[in-house]
Short mmCIF file of C-alpha atoms in Angstrom, two decimals:
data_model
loop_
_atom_site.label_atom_id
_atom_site.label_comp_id
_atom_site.label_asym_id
_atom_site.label_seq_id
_atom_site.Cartn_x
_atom_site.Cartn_y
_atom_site.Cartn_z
CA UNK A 126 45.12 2.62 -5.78
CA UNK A 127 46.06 3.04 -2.59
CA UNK A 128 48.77 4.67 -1.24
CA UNK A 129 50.02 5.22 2.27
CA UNK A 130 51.16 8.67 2.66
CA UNK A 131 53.21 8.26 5.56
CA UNK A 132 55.89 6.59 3.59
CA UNK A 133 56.68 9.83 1.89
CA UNK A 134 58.77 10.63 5.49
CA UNK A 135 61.35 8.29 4.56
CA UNK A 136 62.45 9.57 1.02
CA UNK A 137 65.16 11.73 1.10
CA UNK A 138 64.40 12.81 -2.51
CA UNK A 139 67.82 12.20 -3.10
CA UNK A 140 67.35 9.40 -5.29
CA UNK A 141 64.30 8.46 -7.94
CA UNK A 142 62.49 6.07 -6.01
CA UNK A 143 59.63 3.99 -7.89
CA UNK A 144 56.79 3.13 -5.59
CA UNK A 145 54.09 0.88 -5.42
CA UNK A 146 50.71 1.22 -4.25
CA UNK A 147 49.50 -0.21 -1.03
CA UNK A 148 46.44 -2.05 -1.77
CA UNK A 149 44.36 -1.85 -5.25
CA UNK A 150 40.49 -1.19 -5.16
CA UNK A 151 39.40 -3.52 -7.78
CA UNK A 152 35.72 -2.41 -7.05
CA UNK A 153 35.83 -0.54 -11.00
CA UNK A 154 38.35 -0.07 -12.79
CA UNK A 155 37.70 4.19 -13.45
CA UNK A 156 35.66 6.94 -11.44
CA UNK A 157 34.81 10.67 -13.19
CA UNK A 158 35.35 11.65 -9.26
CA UNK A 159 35.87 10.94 -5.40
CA UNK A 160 34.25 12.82 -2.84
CA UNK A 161 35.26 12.59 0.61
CA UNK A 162 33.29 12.98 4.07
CA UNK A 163 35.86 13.14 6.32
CA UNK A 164 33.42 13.62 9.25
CA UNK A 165 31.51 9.86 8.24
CA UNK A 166 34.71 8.45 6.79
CA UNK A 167 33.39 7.39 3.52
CA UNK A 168 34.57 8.05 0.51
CA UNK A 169 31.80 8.29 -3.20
CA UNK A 170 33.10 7.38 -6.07
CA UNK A 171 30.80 9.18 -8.36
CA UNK A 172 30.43 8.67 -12.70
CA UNK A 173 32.24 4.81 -12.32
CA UNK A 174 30.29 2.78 -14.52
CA UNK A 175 29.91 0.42 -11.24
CA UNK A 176 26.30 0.96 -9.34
CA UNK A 177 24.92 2.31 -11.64
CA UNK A 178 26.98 4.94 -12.09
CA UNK A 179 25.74 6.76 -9.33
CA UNK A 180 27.17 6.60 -5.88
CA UNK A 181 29.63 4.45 -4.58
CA UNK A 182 29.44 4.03 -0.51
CA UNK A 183 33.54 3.45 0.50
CA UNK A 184 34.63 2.90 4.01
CA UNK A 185 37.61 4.61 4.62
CA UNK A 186 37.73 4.74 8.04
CA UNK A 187 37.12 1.41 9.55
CA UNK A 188 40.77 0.56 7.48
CA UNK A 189 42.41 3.29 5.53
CA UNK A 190 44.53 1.05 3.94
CA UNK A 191 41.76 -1.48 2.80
CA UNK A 192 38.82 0.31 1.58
CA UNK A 193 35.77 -1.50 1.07
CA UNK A 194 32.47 -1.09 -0.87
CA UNK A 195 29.29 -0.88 2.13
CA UNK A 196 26.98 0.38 -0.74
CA UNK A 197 25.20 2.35 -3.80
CA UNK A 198 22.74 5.10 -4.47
CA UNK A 199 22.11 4.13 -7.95
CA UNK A 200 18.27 5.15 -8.22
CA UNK A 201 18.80 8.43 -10.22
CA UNK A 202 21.41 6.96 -12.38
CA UNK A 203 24.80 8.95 -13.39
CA UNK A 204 26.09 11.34 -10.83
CA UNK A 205 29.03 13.90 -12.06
CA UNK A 206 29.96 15.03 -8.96
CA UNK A 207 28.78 15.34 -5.16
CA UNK A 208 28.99 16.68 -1.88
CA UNK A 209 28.50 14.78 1.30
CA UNK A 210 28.28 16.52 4.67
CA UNK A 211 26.76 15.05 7.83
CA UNK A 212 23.78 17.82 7.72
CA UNK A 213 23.31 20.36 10.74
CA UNK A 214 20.54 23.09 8.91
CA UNK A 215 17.35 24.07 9.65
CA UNK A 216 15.32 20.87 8.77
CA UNK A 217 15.61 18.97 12.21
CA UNK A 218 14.09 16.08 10.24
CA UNK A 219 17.74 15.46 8.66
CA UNK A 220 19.94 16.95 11.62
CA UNK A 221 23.03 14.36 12.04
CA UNK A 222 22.48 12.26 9.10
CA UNK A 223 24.42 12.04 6.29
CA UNK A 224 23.19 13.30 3.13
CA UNK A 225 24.84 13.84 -0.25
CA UNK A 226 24.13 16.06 -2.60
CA UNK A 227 24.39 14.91 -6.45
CA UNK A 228 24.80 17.16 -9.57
CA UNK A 229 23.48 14.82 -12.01
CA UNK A 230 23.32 14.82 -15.26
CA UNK A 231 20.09 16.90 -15.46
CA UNK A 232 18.88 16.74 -11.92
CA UNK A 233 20.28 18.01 -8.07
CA UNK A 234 19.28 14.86 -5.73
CA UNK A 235 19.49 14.88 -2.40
CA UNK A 236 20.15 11.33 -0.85
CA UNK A 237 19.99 10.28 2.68
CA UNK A 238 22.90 8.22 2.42
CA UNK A 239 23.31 7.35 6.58
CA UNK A 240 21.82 3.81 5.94
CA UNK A 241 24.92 2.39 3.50
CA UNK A 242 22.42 -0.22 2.96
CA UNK A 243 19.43 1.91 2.12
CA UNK A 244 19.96 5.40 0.64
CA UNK A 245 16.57 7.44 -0.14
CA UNK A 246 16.22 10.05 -2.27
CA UNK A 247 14.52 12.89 -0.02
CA UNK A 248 14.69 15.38 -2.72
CA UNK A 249 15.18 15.43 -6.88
CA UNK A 250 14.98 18.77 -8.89
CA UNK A 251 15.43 18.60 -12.49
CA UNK A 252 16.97 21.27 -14.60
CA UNK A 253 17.55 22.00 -18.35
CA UNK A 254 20.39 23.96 -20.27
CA UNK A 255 23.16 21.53 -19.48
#
């Protein structure tokens, strides 16, 4: 659901006042979690069921208020949770793309995520003891 916080101005919070969402993402119907990039404006719905259950690509920017789906990283399967960061590190290779990192369900991929369209895994390191 979506939900535009600016409304929240006009309640006094003198009265119990039922409200009603925006705009509904129909694009699944449950996510384990959201992760934002608020320096790309996109938004991953991670664990959904939908792509895999790996990353869903949002655009949150282009219209807050009407989010749509520009793509999935669904190669390596269910991601639990994530972190997306346009990367500025040592590896000049990857300086000012986007790249997410997934905690997976027994792996930590790293996915070049700056092509919605075309996300590559540039690194996968599997662990045990989960």
């Amino acid at each position: 659901q979506v939900f535009n916080l600016n409304r929240l101005k006009y309640m006094t919070g003198e009265t119990v006042e039922i409200v009603e969402p925006d705009w509904v993402y129909t694009g699944h119907g449950f996510s384990h979690n959201v992760v934002v990039n608020t320096e790309s404006g996109y938004l991953y719905s991670v664990g959904s069921g939908f792509c895999n259950s790996g990353l869903q690509m949002i655009d949150v920017k282009t219209d807050p208020l009407r989010p749509q789906l520009v793509g999935c990283a669904e190669e390596d399967g269910y991601t639990h949770d994530a972190q997306c960061v346009i990367y500025d590190g040592p590896d000049t290779r990857f300086t000012g793309r986007e790249l997410c990192f997934g905690y997976n369900e027994d792996t930590v991929t790293i996915i070049d995520v700056t092509d919605k369209s075309n996300p590559t895994i540039i690194s996968r390191t599997g662990y045990e003891g989960h």
